[in-house]
Amino acid sequence: MMLKLGVPSKGRLMEKTFDWFGARGVGLKRTGSEREYAGAVEGVEGCELHLLSAGEIPAALAEGRIHLGVTGTDLVREKVASWEQRIEELEPLGFGHANLVIAVPAFWVDVDTLDDLDAAAAAFRAVHGHRLRIATKYHRLVREFLRQEGVADYALIDSQGATEGTVKNETAEAIADITSSGETMRANHLKVLADGTVHRSQATLFRARGADWSEEDRTRLNALKDRLGL
């Protein structure tokens, strides 16, 4: 049995992950073409590389199909219920930073905080007869955050495409989405609420609690952690 490490299969997250491991003496590389999802691990014995989409890795960890995985903290928290019971954070990797935030139209001059949003949502429902719509791909995280903050009279709607465009297209009144620089928000005439940061995400190395951890696997994990300086 090999220790299975899942990492993002393409883009900047894959490149940064390869660089992070490589700087610590563990080489990750593709072994096939760009269209193949085959890879190899060099510098540590008994470890095999699985190239998966970042969105697949949380479920693979939760189900124990891989022992270790690199993905965003936002994806783990959104996709896995009671994630702490099934997945352990081993190390934040220092890249892939992005914030999940709540944003409203910039012309809502009286709405700058969550308290303002709560009041606006109540007024919206009184006038229009239905709840204020917030478009997002992050239903679990946003619902829990708004519940904790006491915001009511809203409805989450699923965003399948560009979430920032839903307000302009009049399919939502507000949004909750991932942003790095905020430029796309501003380009779509949206503003982030002053206290509207739901989660600060970054790429992180996770361990699957429920994977098949043999004594040999645990020894390999300890060797890998030593090599990585964890």
PDB file of C-alpha atoms in Angstrom:
ATOM      1  CA  MET A   1       0.000   0.000   0.000  1.00  0.00           C
ATOM      2  CA  MET A   2       1.284   3.446  -0.959  1.00  0.00           C
ATOM      3  CA  LEU A   3       0.707   6.778   0.766  1.00  0.00           C
ATOM      4  CA  LYS A   4      -1.612   8.672  -1.603  1.00  0.00           C
ATOM      5  CA  LEU A   5      -1.095  12.415  -2.018  1.00  0.00           C
ATOM      6  CA  GLY A   6      -3.713  14.383  -3.956  1.00  0.00           C
ATOM      7  CA  VAL A   7      -2.802  17.787  -5.423  1.00  0.00           C
ATOM      8  CA  PRO A   8      -4.537  20.166  -7.851  1.00  0.00           C
ATOM      9  CA  SER A   9      -4.211  18.949 -11.424  1.00  0.00           C
ATOM     10  CA  LYS A  10      -3.708  22.252 -13.233  1.00  0.00           C
ATOM     11  CA  GLY A  11      -3.117  25.974 -13.077  1.00  0.00           C
ATOM     12  CA  ARG A  12      -1.375  28.144 -10.524  1.00  0.00           C
ATOM     13  CA  LEU A  13      -2.407  25.966  -7.591  1.00  0.00           C
ATOM     14  CA  MET A  14      -0.652  22.965  -9.125  1.00  0.00           C
ATOM     15  CA  GLU A  15       2.472  24.966  -9.976  1.00  0.00           C
ATOM     16  CA  LYS A  16       2.655  26.562  -6.526  1.00  0.00           C
ATOM     17  CA  THR A  17       2.113  23.184  -4.844  1.00  0.00           C
ATOM     18  CA  PHE A  18       4.899  21.616  -6.903  1.00  0.00           C
ATOM     19  CA  ASP A  19       7.163  24.556  -5.994  1.00  0.00           C
ATOM     20  CA  TRP A  20       6.327  24.330  -2.271  1.00  0.00           C
ATOM     21  CA  PHE A  21       7.141  20.623  -2.051  1.00  0.00           C
ATOM     22  CA  GLY A  22      10.186  20.994  -4.312  1.00  0.00           C
ATOM     23  CA  ALA A  23      11.673  23.714  -2.102  1.00  0.00           C
ATOM     24  CA  ARG A  24      11.567  21.199   0.748  1.00  0.00           C
ATOM     25  CA  GLY A  25      13.239  18.371  -1.102  1.00  0.00           C
ATOM     26  CA  VAL A  26      10.151  16.491  -2.303  1.00  0.00           C
ATOM     27  CA  GLY A  27       9.757  16.518  -6.067  1.00  0.00           C
ATOM     28  CA  LEU A  28       6.278  16.346  -7.597  1.00  0.00           C
ATOM     29  CA  LYS A  29       5.935  15.976 -11.346  1.00  0.00           C
ATOM     30  CA  ARG A  30       3.607  14.918 -14.111  1.00  0.00           C
ATOM     31  CA  THR A  31       4.575  11.655 -15.780  1.00  0.00           C
ATOM     32  CA  GLY A  32       2.255  11.904 -18.794  1.00  0.00           C
ATOM     33  CA  SER A  33       0.966  14.536 -21.203  1.00  0.00           C
ATOM     34  CA  GLU A  34      -0.953  17.663 -20.166  1.00  0.00           C
ATOM     35  CA  ARG A  35      -4.181  15.719 -20.795  1.00  0.00           C
ATOM     36  CA  GLU A  36      -3.167  12.878 -18.502  1.00  0.00           C
ATOM     37  CA  TYR A  37      -3.522  12.957 -14.732  1.00  0.00           C
ATOM     38  CA  ALA A  38      -0.515  10.818 -13.877  1.00  0.00           C
ATOM     39  CA  GLY A  39       2.294  11.939 -11.593  1.00  0.00           C
ATOM     40  CA  ALA A  40       5.162  10.826  -9.412  1.00  0.00           C
ATOM     41  CA  VAL A  41       6.783  11.759  -6.099  1.00  0.00           C
ATOM     42  CA  GLU A  42      10.563  11.923  -5.750  1.00  0.00           C
ATOM     43  CA  GLY A  43      12.622  12.323  -2.583  1.00  0.00           C
ATOM     44  CA  VAL A  44      10.487  10.221  -0.257  1.00  0.00           C
ATOM     45  CA  GLU A  45       9.726   6.506  -0.386  1.00  0.00           C
ATOM     46  CA  GLY A  46       6.295   4.919  -0.617  1.00  0.00           C
ATOM     47  CA  CYS A  47       4.307   7.949  -1.754  1.00  0.00           C
ATOM     48  CA  GLU A  48       2.288   8.251  -4.961  1.00  0.00           C
ATOM     49  CA  LEU A  49       0.871  11.365  -6.592  1.00  0.00           C
ATOM     50  CA  HIS A  50      -2.791  11.735  -7.558  1.00  0.00           C
ATOM     51  CA  LEU A  51      -3.685  14.740  -9.725  1.00  0.00           C
ATOM     52  CA  LEU A  52      -7.264  15.841  -9.034  1.00  0.00           C
ATOM     53  CA  SER A  53      -9.249  19.032  -9.409  1.00  0.00           C
ATOM     54  CA  ALA A  54      -9.071  21.223  -6.308  1.00  0.00           C
ATOM     55  CA  GLY A  55     -12.827  20.756  -5.901  1.00  0.00           C
ATOM     56  CA  GLU A  56     -12.532  16.951  -5.899  1.00  0.00           C
ATOM     57  CA  ILE A  57      -9.885  16.763  -3.191  1.00  0.00           C
ATOM     58  CA  PRO A  58     -12.151  17.503  -0.166  1.00  0.00           C
ATOM     59  CA  ALA A  59     -14.441  14.572  -0.990  1.00  0.00           C
ATOM     60  CA  ALA A  60     -11.474  12.299  -1.720  1.00  0.00           C
ATOM     61  CA  LEU A  61     -10.080  13.146   1.711  1.00  0.00           C
ATOM     62  CA  ALA A  62     -13.415  12.799   3.508  1.00  0.00           C
ATOM     63  CA  GLU A  63     -14.028   9.391   1.917  1.00  0.00           C
ATOM     64  CA  GLY A  64     -10.481   8.207   2.644  1.00  0.00           C
ATOM     65  CA  ARG A  65      -9.608   7.632  -1.014  1.00  0.00           C
ATOM     66  CA  ILE A  66      -6.396   9.589  -0.501  1.00  0.00           C
ATOM     67  CA  HIS A  67      -4.294   9.946   2.645  1.00  0.00           C
ATOM     68  CA  LEU A  68      -3.139  13.538   2.076  1.00  0.00           C
ATOM     69  CA  GLY A  69      -4.377  16.380  -0.085  1.00  0.00           C
ATOM     70  CA  VAL A  70      -3.689  20.003  -0.983  1.00  0.00           C
ATOM     71  CA  THR A  71      -6.671  22.268  -1.566  1.00  0.00           C
ATOM     72  CA  GLY A  72      -8.239  25.491  -0.311  1.00  0.00           C
ATOM     73  CA  THR A  73      -9.629  25.716   3.208  1.00  0.00           C
ATOM     74  CA  ASP A  74     -12.804  27.219   1.727  1.00  0.00           C
ATOM     75  CA  LEU A  75     -13.476  24.090  -0.341  1.00  0.00           C
ATOM     76  CA  VAL A  76     -12.988  21.710   2.582  1.00  0.00           C
ATOM     77  CA  ARG A  77     -15.333  23.703   4.820  1.00  0.00           C
ATOM     78  CA  GLU A  78     -17.956  24.116   2.098  1.00  0.00           C
ATOM     79  CA  LYS A  79     -17.998  20.596   0.679  1.00  0.00           C
ATOM     80  CA  VAL A  80     -17.550  18.446   3.807  1.00  0.00           C
ATOM     81  CA  ALA A  81     -20.093  18.503   6.631  1.00  0.00           C
ATOM     82  CA  SER A  82     -18.465  18.351  10.106  1.00  0.00           C
ATOM     83  CA  TRP A  83     -15.152  18.448   8.275  1.00  0.00           C
ATOM     84  CA  GLU A  84     -13.006  18.543  11.446  1.00  0.00           C
ATOM     85  CA  GLN A  85     -14.165  15.015  12.325  1.00  0.00           C
ATOM     86  CA  ARG A  86     -13.014  13.637   8.971  1.00  0.00           C
ATOM     87  CA  ILE A  87     -10.096  15.815   7.906  1.00  0.00           C
ATOM     88  CA  GLU A  88      -7.127  17.296   9.765  1.00  0.00           C
ATOM     89  CA  GLU A  89      -5.251  20.448   8.755  1.00  0.00           C
ATOM     90  CA  LEU A  90      -1.524  19.701   8.715  1.00  0.00           C
ATOM     91  CA  GLU A  91       0.055  22.869   7.303  1.00  0.00           C
ATOM     92  CA  PRO A  92      -1.038  26.114   5.606  1.00  0.00           C
ATOM     93  CA  LEU A  93       1.112  26.535   2.501  1.00  0.00           C
ATOM     94  CA  GLY A  94       1.164  30.325   2.219  1.00  0.00           C
ATOM     95  CA  PHE A  95      -0.355  30.713  -1.250  1.00  0.00           C
ATOM     96  CA  GLY A  96      -3.751  30.543  -2.900  1.00  0.00           C
ATOM     97  CA  HIS A  97      -5.039  33.311  -0.651  1.00  0.00           C
ATOM     98  CA  ALA A  98      -8.622  34.394  -1.288  1.00  0.00           C
ATOM     99  CA  ASN A  99     -11.469  35.702   0.835  1.00  0.00           C
ATOM    100  CA  LEU A 100     -15.088  34.638   0.724  1.00  0.00           C
ATOM    101  CA  VAL A 101     -16.975  37.909   1.147  1.00  0.00           C
ATOM    102  CA  ILE A 102     -20.463  39.356   1.016  1.00  0.00           C
ATOM    103  CA  ALA A 103     -20.929  42.256  -1.395  1.00  0.00           C
ATOM    104  CA  VAL A 104     -23.834  44.529  -2.299  1.00  0.00           C
ATOM    105  CA  PRO A 105     -24.389  47.116  -5.058  1.00  0.00           C
ATOM    106  CA  ALA A 106     -22.099  50.105  -4.646  1.00  0.00           C
ATOM    107  CA  PHE A 107     -25.064  52.493  -4.906  1.00  0.00           C
ATOM    108  CA  TRP A 108     -26.564  51.078  -1.691  1.00  0.00           C
ATOM    109  CA  VAL A 109     -25.100  54.009   0.214  1.00  0.00           C
ATOM    110  CA  ASP A 110     -26.812  53.087   3.504  1.00  0.00           C
ATOM    111  CA  VAL A 111     -25.637  49.460   3.504  1.00  0.00           C
ATOM    112  CA  ASP A 112     -22.042  49.075   4.711  1.00  0.00           C
ATOM    113  CA  THR A 113     -22.290  46.425   7.462  1.00  0.00           C
ATOM    114  CA  LEU A 114     -24.130  43.189   8.213  1.00  0.00           C
ATOM    115  CA  ASP A 115     -26.536  45.075  10.510  1.00  0.00           C
ATOM    116  CA  ASP A 116     -27.323  47.357   7.577  1.00  0.00           C
ATOM    117  CA  LEU A 117     -27.864  44.311   5.358  1.00  0.00           C
ATOM    118  CA  ASP A 118     -30.224  42.771   7.898  1.00  0.00           C
ATOM    119  CA  ALA A 119     -32.281  45.968   8.007  1.00  0.00           C
ATOM    120  CA  ALA A 120     -32.262  46.256   4.213  1.00  0.00           C
ATOM    121  CA  ALA A 121     -33.356  42.629   3.857  1.00  0.00           C
ATOM    122  CA  ALA A 122     -36.327  43.186   6.172  1.00  0.00           C
ATOM    123  CA  ALA A 123     -37.328  46.338   4.278  1.00  0.00           C
ATOM    124  CA  PHE A 124     -36.885  44.552   0.933  1.00  0.00           C
ATOM    125  CA  ARG A 125     -39.240  41.753   1.981  1.00  0.00           C
ATOM    126  CA  ALA A 126     -41.832  44.246   3.241  1.00  0.00           C
ATOM    127  CA  VAL A 127     -41.815  46.079  -0.090  1.00  0.00           C
ATOM    128  CA  HIS A 128     -41.404  43.198  -2.563  1.00  0.00           C
ATOM    129  CA  GLY A 129     -43.074  40.322  -0.748  1.00  0.00           C
ATOM    130  CA  HIS A 130     -40.118  37.979  -1.089  1.00  0.00           C
ATOM    131  CA  ARG A 131     -36.711  37.652   0.484  1.00  0.00           C
ATOM    132  CA  LEU A 132     -33.582  39.450  -0.662  1.00  0.00           C
ATOM    133  CA  ARG A 133     -31.581  37.067  -2.867  1.00  0.00           C
ATOM    134  CA  ILE A 134     -27.869  36.401  -2.311  1.00  0.00           C
ATOM    135  CA  ALA A 135     -26.139  34.531  -5.131  1.00  0.00           C
ATOM    136  CA  THR A 136     -23.301  32.186  -4.159  1.00  0.00           C
ATOM    137  CA  LYS A 137     -21.575  28.859  -4.744  1.00  0.00           C
ATOM    138  CA  TYR A 138     -20.827  28.582  -0.998  1.00  0.00           C
ATOM    139  CA  HIS A 139     -24.178  27.809   0.604  1.00  0.00           C
ATOM    140  CA  ARG A 140     -22.916  26.020   3.722  1.00  0.00           C
ATOM    141  CA  LEU A 141     -20.339  28.649   4.689  1.00  0.00           C
ATOM    142  CA  VAL A 142     -22.543  31.644   3.940  1.00  0.00           C
ATOM    143  CA  ARG A 143     -25.637  30.258   5.679  1.00  0.00           C
ATOM    144  CA  GLU A 144     -23.683  29.445   8.846  1.00  0.00           C
ATOM    145  CA  PHE A 145     -21.979  32.848   8.834  1.00  0.00           C
ATOM    146  CA  LEU A 146     -25.204  34.815   8.393  1.00  0.00           C
ATOM    147  CA  ARG A 147     -26.931  32.713  11.065  1.00  0.00           C
ATOM    148  CA  GLN A 148     -24.144  33.511  13.530  1.00  0.00           C
ATOM    149  CA  GLU A 149     -24.327  37.198  12.638  1.00  0.00           C
ATOM    150  CA  GLY A 150     -28.111  37.351  13.047  1.00  0.00           C
ATOM    151  CA  VAL A 151     -28.967  38.231   9.441  1.00  0.00           C
ATOM    152  CA  ALA A 152     -32.437  37.013   8.369  1.00  0.00           C
ATOM    153  CA  ASP A 153     -34.964  37.547   5.564  1.00  0.00           C
ATOM    154  CA  TYR A 154     -32.604  36.454   2.799  1.00  0.00           C
ATOM    155  CA  ALA A 155     -32.589  33.556   0.362  1.00  0.00           C
ATOM    156  CA  LEU A 156     -29.463  31.936  -1.037  1.00  0.00           C
ATOM    157  CA  ILE A 157     -29.620  31.184  -4.737  1.00  0.00           C
ATOM    158  CA  ASP A 158     -27.130  29.015  -6.563  1.00  0.00           C
ATOM    159  CA  SER A 159     -24.695  30.708  -8.901  1.00  0.00           C
ATOM    160  CA  GLN A 160     -23.543  28.459 -11.741  1.00  0.00           C
ATOM    161  CA  GLY A 161     -21.582  31.074 -13.668  1.00  0.00           C
ATOM    162  CA  ALA A 162     -19.966  34.419 -12.882  1.00  0.00           C
ATOM    163  CA  THR A 163     -21.448  35.297  -9.504  1.00  0.00           C
ATOM    164  CA  GLU A 164     -20.473  38.978  -9.781  1.00  0.00           C
ATOM    165  CA  GLY A 165     -22.776  39.348 -12.790  1.00  0.00           C
ATOM    166  CA  THR A 166     -25.938  38.176 -11.048  1.00  0.00           C
ATOM    167  CA  VAL A 167     -26.739  41.600  -9.582  1.00  0.00           C
ATOM    168  CA  LYS A 168     -26.412  43.338 -12.950  1.00  0.00           C
ATOM    169  CA  ASN A 169     -28.521  40.592 -14.525  1.00  0.00           C
ATOM    170  CA  GLU A 170     -31.150  41.114 -11.800  1.00  0.00           C
ATOM    171  CA  THR A 171     -31.133  37.489 -10.659  1.00  0.00           C
ATOM    172  CA  ALA A 172     -29.873  38.506  -7.198  1.00  0.00           C
ATOM    173  CA  GLU A 173     -29.659  41.618  -5.016  1.00  0.00           C
ATOM    174  CA  ALA A 174     -26.327  40.720  -3.360  1.00  0.00           C
ATOM    175  CA  ILE A 175     -23.579  38.118  -3.679  1.00  0.00           C
ATOM    176  CA  ALA A 176     -21.169  36.029  -1.597  1.00  0.00           C
ATOM    177  CA  ASP A 177     -18.096  35.048  -3.552  1.00  0.00           C
ATOM    178  CA  ILE A 178     -14.352  34.449  -3.461  1.00  0.00           C
ATOM    179  CA  THR A 179     -12.119  37.429  -4.224  1.00  0.00           C
ATOM    180  CA  SER A 180      -8.367  38.033  -4.155  1.00  0.00           C
ATOM    181  CA  SER A 181      -7.890  41.667  -5.131  1.00  0.00           C
ATOM    182  CA  GLY A 182     -11.465  42.927  -5.286  1.00  0.00           C
ATOM    183  CA  GLU A 183     -10.992  44.229  -8.829  1.00  0.00           C
ATOM    184  CA  THR A 184     -13.775  42.103 -10.336  1.00  0.00           C
ATOM    185  CA  MET A 185     -16.142  43.270  -7.594  1.00  0.00           C
ATOM    186  CA  ARG A 186     -15.372  46.910  -8.315  1.00  0.00           C
ATOM    187  CA  ALA A 187     -15.653  46.372 -12.074  1.00  0.00           C
ATOM    188  CA  ASN A 188     -19.182  45.088 -11.482  1.00  0.00           C
ATOM    189  CA  HIS A 189     -20.051  48.048  -9.229  1.00  0.00           C
ATOM    190  CA  LEU A 190     -20.144  46.006  -6.036  1.00  0.00           C
ATOM    191  CA  LYS A 191     -18.749  46.804  -2.599  1.00  0.00           C
ATOM    192  CA  VAL A 192     -17.717  44.375   0.123  1.00  0.00           C
ATOM    193  CA  LEU A 193     -19.399  44.880   3.489  1.00  0.00           C
ATOM    194  CA  ALA A 194     -16.988  46.164   6.133  1.00  0.00           C
ATOM    195  CA  ASP A 195     -17.620  43.110   8.330  1.00  0.00           C
ATOM    196  CA  GLY A 196     -18.651  40.803   5.490  1.00  0.00           C
ATOM    197  CA  THR A 197     -15.637  38.483   5.306  1.00  0.00           C
ATOM    198  CA  VAL A 198     -17.043  34.971   5.674  1.00  0.00           C
ATOM    199  CA  HIS A 199     -13.760  33.050   5.449  1.00  0.00           C
ATOM    200  CA  ARG A 200     -10.109  33.734   4.656  1.00  0.00           C
ATOM    201  CA  SER A 201      -8.887  30.838   2.544  1.00  0.00           C
ATOM    202  CA  GLN A 202      -5.484  29.553   1.490  1.00  0.00           C
ATOM    203  CA  ALA A 203      -4.003  26.363   0.089  1.00  0.00           C
ATOM    204  CA  THR A 204      -3.407  23.878   2.900  1.00  0.00           C
ATOM    205  CA  LEU A 205      -2.035  20.359   3.306  1.00  0.00           C
ATOM    206  CA  PHE A 206      -4.718  18.109   4.833  1.00  0.00           C
ATOM    207  CA  ARG A 207      -4.733  14.568   6.238  1.00  0.00           C
ATOM    208  CA  ALA A 208      -7.680  12.178   5.870  1.00  0.00           C
ATOM    209  CA  ARG A 209      -8.603  10.874   9.310  1.00  0.00           C
ATOM    210  CA  GLY A 210     -10.653   8.006   7.877  1.00  0.00           C
ATOM    211  CA  ALA A 211      -8.182   6.690   5.308  1.00  0.00           C
ATOM    212  CA  ASP A 212      -6.712   3.199   5.684  1.00  0.00           C
ATOM    213  CA  TRP A 213      -3.737   4.126   7.873  1.00  0.00           C
ATOM    214  CA  SER A 214      -1.518   1.086   8.286  1.00  0.00           C
ATOM    215  CA  GLU A 215       1.540   1.250  10.524  1.00  0.00           C
ATOM    216  CA  GLU A 216       3.625   1.428   7.358  1.00  0.00           C
ATOM    217  CA  ASP A 217       1.570   4.376   6.127  1.00  0.00           C
ATOM    218  CA  ARG A 218       2.045   6.185   9.427  1.00  0.00           C
ATOM    219  CA  THR A 219       5.789   5.629   9.205  1.00  0.00           C
ATOM    220  CA  ARG A 220       5.776   7.034   5.664  1.00  0.00           C
ATOM    221  CA  LEU A 221       3.730  10.027   6.815  1.00  0.00           C
ATOM    222  CA  ASN A 222       6.219  10.777   9.592  1.00  0.00           C
ATOM    223  CA  ALA A 223       9.091  10.527   7.112  1.00  0.00           C
ATOM    224  CA  LEU A 224       7.299  12.895   4.740  1.00  0.00           C
ATOM    225  CA  LYS A 225       6.543  15.362   7.542  1.00  0.00           C
ATOM    226  CA  ASP A 226      10.187  15.293   8.622  1.00  0.00           C
ATOM    227  CA  ARG A 227      11.309  15.951   5.058  1.00  0.00           C
ATOM    228  CA  LEU A 228       8.858  18.839   4.729  1.00  0.00           C
ATOM    229  CA  GLY A 229       9.833  20.282   8.103  1.00  0.00           C
ATOM    230  CA  LEU A 230       6.355  19.974   9.589  1.00  0.00           C
TER     231      LEU A 230
END
